[in-house]
Structures are given as structure tokens and as C-alpha cells.
Amino acid sequence: MLLAIDIGNSNTKFGVFNREKLISKFVILTITNQTSEEIYSKLQTQLNYEISAVIISSVVIELDLIFRTLFETYFDLSPIFVDYKFNFGFTINYFPLETCGSDRLVNTFAAVQKYEKPCIVCSFGTATTIDFLNSKNEFLGGIIAPGMKTLADSLFEKTSKLPRVEIEKPEKVIGNSTVTSIQSGVFFGYIGLVDGLIRRMIAESDDKPRIIATGGFSGLIAENSDLIEILDENLLLDGLRMIFAGKQK
């Protein structure tokens, strides 16, 4: 079975595939100073399958060697790390090329395979990325912004009186307490940010792209956006699975 891993800034997601079927998915916190032995102890309680191959997308370079050591030591497997050097089947117009996160490229690859081009791929995590692949099969890049939780946490961390709040949709825009005021500003402000950016991106193109959302906050944002059409929480894991399948042909 194939183990696909998405090492993100806050969480590391694992997906076990039996051919094309995702049969198990779990998440652990991303901790940059943990050892391969510590990660292995966590996997022992979650990974109850015989793994024959591992493919990884990582945006946390400090953990790359640790994960390589983990699978070489405990599983006798050499993991495949996906980066900008892979042939994704589209032209990457991003400079310098090596600074484009593998997660953005894998998400775009998966979106094209599943939903065709042109498309805009929105990934909502610690950071938000919104990327455009046009009808000419060109990855144009896009935007990087603070994620919804990152935005809310910054108010708590950078002020003396504002509390940390849960991210949720308030009943109305006008908040009548500090908590609901922050929730309104973060939530409704973020929906406006997302839809506004997508509209501006479309205005710079002659294409009519499909809009796909993925990532931790994608469900909450997608159901309140006027523009997002498709919610695909497993987009990146699916992309890794399809990249691996292509390498075996």
C-alpha cells in the first residue's frame, strides 16, 4: 500500500491508499524538533497497514531528513519527496522556481487531473494560497496570505486586551461583544478577502476557471463563498497518489 504524506506548517497529514482508494487518513502536529523515533512512536498507533512505498510533499525543510531517516530506518523504504523538479504536466511560470512550495504544485496537478483546466486552487491552512492554472496549461502563481487562524491568533498575540477566539461564523456582522466582534472581523473579512482576490485574478485572465478549495478551513470558507464551486479536502493526498502512479508507468 502507498503512504502519502503532506508535511504542513501546523499539521502533517497521512493518507494510506490501496490503489486509488483512500482507506485511512490521520493527522499529527508538525513539530520541527521531534526525532524520527518520536514520529515512529506516533505512527505505530495509527499505521496498521503494510506500506510498500512512501511519497511526501513537504513545506517544512527541517523535517525532510528526519522523515527520510524514519522510513529508511523503521520501514526499510526510501521515500519520494516531490518538488518543483517533477514533471507536473504544466509550465510553471514562477520565479525563482525553487521557491514555489510543493504543496501548491501538487494541489494544482491534482485539480487539473480531477477537474480539468483552467482552474483556481484555494488552499486554506496556516497560510492561504490561491493559485491559477490557465487554459494554456500554465501555472501562473497566485497569492499567499495569512490563514484564518493565523489572522485571529495575531490579534491575540499582538495586543494586550484582545482574547484568543474560536474560528466560527457569527450570527451577524455587527458584533456586540469583543469575542463576536473579532469573530465577525476574521470570518466575514476573510470571506471578502477570498472572493475579492478570486475576482481580481479572473479579471486578469480571459479564462473562466473552476474554483476548487482544499485545506483545514476549506469547508467553512467554501460554504460561505460566492465563488468556490468544489470542496476537495483530500486534494493534495490524491495528487501525491496520482504522481506516484504516473512514476510506475
CSV table of C-alpha atoms in Angstrom, one decimal:
chain,number,residue,atom,x,y,z
A,1,MET,CA,0.0,0.0,0.0
A,2,LEU,CA,1.1,3.6,-0.6
A,3,LEU,CA,1.5,6.1,2.2
A,4,ALA,CA,1.1,9.7,1.0
A,5,ILE,CA,2.3,12.4,3.4
A,6,ASP,CA,1.6,16.1,3.4
A,7,ILE,CA,4.0,17.9,5.8
A,8,GLY,CA,2.5,21.3,6.5
A,9,ASN,CA,3.4,24.1,8.8
A,10,SER,CA,0.9,23.2,11.5
A,11,ASN,CA,-0.1,19.6,10.8
A,12,THR,CA,1.2,16.6,9.0
A,13,LYS,CA,-1.4,14.6,7.1
A,14,PHE,CA,-1.1,10.9,6.3
A,15,GLY,CA,-3.1,9.0,3.7
A,16,VAL,CA,-3.0,5.3,3.1
A,17,PHE,CA,-4.0,4.2,-0.4
A,18,ASN,CA,-5.0,0.8,-1.7
A,19,ARG,CA,-4.6,1.5,-5.4
A,20,GLU,CA,-6.9,4.5,-6.0
A,21,LYS,CA,-8.9,4.2,-2.7
A,22,LEU,CA,-8.0,6.2,0.3
A,23,ILE,CA,-8.6,3.7,3.1
A,24,SER,CA,-7.1,5.6,6.1
A,25,LYS,CA,-6.3,9.2,7.0
A,26,PHE,CA,-4.8,10.7,10.1
A,27,VAL,CA,-3.1,13.8,11.3
A,28,ILE,CA,-0.3,14.6,13.8
A,29,LEU,CA,1.1,18.0,14.8
A,30,THR,CA,4.1,19.3,12.9
A,31,ILE,CA,6.9,19.7,15.5
A,32,THR,CA,10.2,20.7,13.9
A,33,ASN,CA,12.4,19.5,16.8
A,34,GLN,CA,10.9,16.0,17.1
A,35,THR,CA,13.1,13.0,16.2
A,36,SER,CA,12.4,10.2,13.8
A,37,GLU,CA,11.9,7.8,16.8
A,38,GLU,CA,9.3,10.1,18.3
A,39,ILE,CA,7.4,10.3,15.0
A,40,TYR,CA,7.6,6.5,14.6
A,41,SER,CA,6.0,6.0,18.1
A,42,LYS,CA,3.1,8.1,16.9
A,43,LEU,CA,2.8,6.2,13.7
A,44,GLN,CA,2.7,2.8,15.5
A,45,THR,CA,-0.7,3.7,17.0
A,46,GLN,CA,-2.1,4.9,13.7
A,47,LEU,CA,-0.5,2.9,10.9
A,48,ASN,CA,-1.9,-0.6,10.9
A,49,TYR,CA,-1.1,-1.4,7.2
A,50,GLU,CA,1.8,-2.9,5.4
A,51,ILE,CA,3.3,0.0,3.5
A,52,SER,CA,5.3,-0.7,0.3
A,53,ALA,CA,6.0,2.9,-0.8
A,54,VAL,CA,6.0,6.4,0.6
A,55,ILE,CA,5.6,9.7,-1.2
A,56,ILE,CA,5.9,13.1,0.5
A,57,SER,CA,5.2,16.8,-0.1
A,58,SER,CA,6.9,19.0,2.5
A,59,VAL,CA,7.0,22.7,3.2
A,60,VAL,CA,9.0,22.2,6.4
A,61,ILE,CA,12.5,21.7,5.2
A,62,GLU,CA,13.8,21.0,8.8
A,63,LEU,CA,11.8,17.7,8.8
A,64,ASP,CA,12.8,16.3,5.4
A,65,LEU,CA,15.9,14.5,6.7
A,66,ILE,CA,14.0,13.3,9.8
A,67,PHE,CA,11.2,11.7,7.7
A,68,ARG,CA,13.8,10.2,5.3
A,69,THR,CA,15.6,8.6,8.3
A,70,LEU,CA,12.3,7.5,9.8
A,71,PHE,CA,11.3,5.4,6.7
A,72,GLU,CA,14.7,4.2,5.9
A,73,THR,CA,15.3,3.1,9.5
A,74,TYR,CA,12.0,1.7,10.6
A,75,PHE,CA,10.3,0.7,7.3
A,76,ASP,CA,13.3,-0.1,5.0
A,77,LEU,CA,11.8,2.3,2.4
A,78,SER,CA,13.2,5.3,0.6
A,79,PRO,CA,10.5,8.0,0.5
A,80,ILE,CA,9.9,10.0,-2.7
A,81,PHE,CA,10.0,13.8,-2.0
A,82,VAL,CA,8.0,15.8,-4.5
A,83,ASP,CA,9.4,19.2,-5.5
A,84,TYR,CA,9.5,21.6,-8.4
A,85,LYS,CA,11.7,19.3,-10.4
A,86,PHE,CA,8.9,16.9,-11.1
A,87,ASN,CA,7.1,16.9,-14.4
A,88,PHE,CA,3.6,18.0,-13.4
A,89,GLY,CA,2.4,18.3,-17.0
A,90,PHE,CA,2.2,22.1,-17.0
A,91,THR,CA,4.5,25.0,-17.4
A,92,ILE,CA,5.5,26.7,-14.1
A,93,ASN,CA,5.7,30.4,-14.6
A,94,TYR,CA,7.1,31.2,-11.1
A,95,PHE,CA,10.4,32.8,-10.2
A,96,PRO,CA,12.7,31.6,-8.8
A,97,LEU,CA,11.2,28.2,-9.5
A,98,GLU,CA,12.6,26.5,-6.4
A,99,THR,CA,10.7,28.9,-4.1
A,100,CYS,CA,7.3,27.6,-5.2
A,101,GLY,CA,6.0,25.3,-2.5
A,102,SER,CA,5.5,21.7,-3.5
A,103,ASP,CA,2.0,21.7,-1.9
A,104,ARG,CA,0.9,24.4,-4.4
A,105,LEU,CA,2.2,22.4,-7.3
A,106,VAL,CA,0.7,19.1,-6.1
A,107,ASN,CA,-2.7,20.7,-5.4
A,108,THR,CA,-2.7,22.3,-8.9
A,109,PHE,CA,-1.7,19.0,-10.5
A,110,ALA,CA,-4.5,17.1,-8.7
A,111,ALA,CA,-7.1,19.8,-9.6
A,112,VAL,CA,-6.2,19.6,-13.3
A,113,GLN,CA,-6.4,15.8,-13.2
A,114,LYS,CA,-9.7,15.7,-11.4
A,115,TYR,CA,-11.5,18.8,-12.6
A,116,GLU,CA,-9.5,19.9,-15.8
A,117,LYS,CA,-8.2,23.3,-16.6
A,118,PRO,CA,-8.4,26.3,-16.3
A,119,CYS,CA,-8.8,26.3,-12.6
A,120,ILE,CA,-8.1,28.3,-9.4
A,121,VAL,CA,-7.0,26.2,-6.4
A,122,CYS,CA,-7.5,27.7,-2.9
A,123,SER,CA,-5.7,26.0,-0.1
A,124,PHE,CA,-6.7,27.2,3.4
A,125,GLY,CA,-4.3,26.3,6.2
A,126,THR,CA,-1.8,28.1,8.3
A,127,ALA,CA,-1.2,30.2,5.2
A,128,THR,CA,-3.7,30.6,2.4
A,129,THR,CA,-2.6,30.1,-1.1
A,130,ILE,CA,-4.8,30.8,-4.2
A,131,ASP,CA,-3.2,29.7,-7.5
A,132,PHE,CA,-4.2,30.0,-11.1
A,133,LEU,CA,-3.6,27.5,-13.9
A,134,ASN,CA,-4.9,28.9,-17.2
A,135,SER,CA,-6.3,27.3,-20.3
A,136,LYS,CA,-2.8,27.4,-21.9
A,137,ASN,CA,-1.6,24.9,-19.2
A,138,GLU,CA,0.5,27.5,-17.5
A,139,PHE,CA,0.8,27.7,-13.7
A,140,LEU,CA,0.8,31.5,-13.2
A,141,GLY,CA,1.3,31.5,-9.4
A,142,GLY,CA,-1.2,33.5,-7.3
A,143,ILE,CA,-1.3,34.8,-3.8
A,144,ILE,CA,-0.1,33.9,-0.3
A,145,ALA,CA,-1.9,35.4,2.7
A,146,PRO,CA,-2.2,34.6,6.4
A,147,GLY,CA,-4.6,31.8,7.2
A,148,MET,CA,-7.8,32.4,9.0
A,149,LYS,CA,-6.5,31.1,12.3
A,150,THR,CA,-3.1,32.8,11.8
A,151,LEU,CA,-5.0,36.1,11.4
A,152,ALA,CA,-7.1,35.6,14.5
A,153,ASP,CA,-4.1,34.5,16.6
A,154,SER,CA,-2.1,37.6,15.6
A,155,LEU,CA,-4.8,39.8,17.2
A,156,PHE,CA,-4.3,37.9,20.5
A,157,GLU,CA,-0.5,37.8,20.3
A,158,LYS,CA,0.0,41.5,19.2
A,159,THR,CA,-2.5,43.2,21.6
A,160,SER,CA,-2.8,43.4,25.4
A,161,LYS,CA,-6.6,43.1,25.7
A,162,LEU,CA,-8.0,41.1,22.8
A,163,PRO,CA,-8.7,37.4,23.6
A,164,ARG,CA,-8.0,34.3,21.6
A,165,VAL,CA,-11.2,33.2,19.9
A,166,GLU,CA,-12.6,30.2,18.2
A,167,ILE,CA,-13.0,30.5,14.4
A,168,GLU,CA,-16.7,30.2,13.6
A,169,LYS,CA,-19.3,32.1,11.7
A,170,PRO,CA,-21.1,34.7,13.9
A,171,GLU,CA,-24.9,35.1,13.6
A,172,LYS,CA,-24.5,38.7,12.3
A,173,VAL,CA,-21.8,41.0,11.1
A,174,ILE,CA,-22.2,43.6,13.8
A,175,GLY,CA,-20.7,42.0,16.9
A,176,ASN,CA,-22.0,43.2,20.3
A,177,SER,CA,-19.0,41.8,22.3
A,178,THR,CA,-15.3,41.7,21.9
A,179,VAL,CA,-15.4,38.0,21.0
A,180,THR,CA,-18.2,38.3,18.4
A,181,SER,CA,-16.6,41.4,17.0
A,182,ILE,CA,-13.3,39.6,16.4
A,183,GLN,CA,-15.1,36.6,15.0
A,184,SER,CA,-17.0,38.8,12.6
A,185,GLY,CA,-13.9,40.7,11.5
A,186,VAL,CA,-12.0,37.5,11.0
A,187,PHE,CA,-14.8,35.4,9.4
A,188,PHE,CA,-16.6,37.9,7.2
A,189,GLY,CA,-13.4,39.8,6.5
A,190,TYR,CA,-11.8,36.6,5.3
A,191,ILE,CA,-14.7,35.6,3.0
A,192,GLY,CA,-14.4,39.1,1.5
A,193,LEU,CA,-10.7,38.7,1.1
A,194,VAL,CA,-11.0,35.3,-0.6
A,195,ASP,CA,-13.8,36.2,-3.0
A,196,GLY,CA,-12.2,39.6,-3.7
A,197,LEU,CA,-8.9,38.0,-4.7
A,198,ILE,CA,-10.5,35.4,-6.9
A,199,ARG,CA,-12.5,38.1,-8.7
A,200,ARG,CA,-9.3,40.1,-9.3
A,201,MET,CA,-7.5,37.0,-10.6
A,202,ILE,CA,-10.2,36.2,-13.0
A,203,ALA,CA,-10.3,39.8,-14.2
A,204,GLU,CA,-6.6,39.4,-15.2
A,205,SER,CA,-7.4,36.5,-17.5
A,206,ASP,CA,-9.7,35.6,-20.4
A,207,ASP,CA,-10.4,32.2,-18.8
A,208,LYS,CA,-13.5,31.1,-16.9
A,209,PRO,CA,-11.8,28.8,-14.3
A,210,ARG,CA,-13.3,26.3,-12.0
A,211,ILE,CA,-12.7,27.3,-8.3
A,212,ILE,CA,-11.6,24.5,-6.0
A,213,ALA,CA,-11.0,24.6,-2.3
A,214,THR,CA,-8.9,22.4,0.0
A,215,GLY,CA,-7.2,22.6,3.4
A,216,GLY,CA,-8.2,22.7,7.0
A,217,PHE,CA,-10.6,25.7,6.8
A,218,SER,CA,-11.9,24.9,3.3
A,219,GLY,CA,-15.3,23.6,4.4
A,220,LEU,CA,-16.1,26.7,6.5
A,221,ILE,CA,-15.0,29.1,3.8
A,222,ALA,CA,-16.4,27.2,0.8
A,223,GLU,CA,-19.9,27.1,2.1
A,224,ASN,CA,-19.9,30.9,2.6
A,225,SER,CA,-18.1,31.9,-0.6
A,226,ASP,CA,-20.0,33.1,-3.6
A,227,LEU,CA,-17.3,31.8,-6.0
A,228,ILE,CA,-15.9,28.5,-4.7
A,229,GLU,CA,-17.5,25.6,-6.6
A,230,ILE,CA,-15.8,22.4,-5.4
A,231,LEU,CA,-14.7,21.3,-2.0
A,232,ASP,CA,-12.0,18.6,-2.0
A,233,GLU,CA,-10.4,18.0,1.4
A,234,ASN,CA,-8.1,15.3,0.1
A,235,LEU,CA,-6.8,17.1,-3.0
A,236,LEU,CA,-3.1,17.0,-2.0
A,237,LEU,CA,-3.1,13.4,-0.9
A,238,ASP,CA,-4.9,12.4,-4.1
A,239,GLY,CA,-2.3,14.4,-6.0
A,240,LEU,CA,0.6,12.5,-4.4
A,241,ARG,CA,-1.1,9.2,-5.2
A,242,MET,CA,-1.6,10.2,-8.8
A,243,ILE,CA,2.1,11.4,-9.1
A,244,PHE,CA,3.3,8.1,-7.7
A,245,ALA,CA,1.0,6.1,-10.1
A,246,GLY,CA,2.5,8.1,-13.0
A,247,LYS,CA,6.0,7.2,-12.0
A,248,GLN,CA,5.2,3.5,-12.0
A,249,LYS,CA,4.1,3.5,-15.7
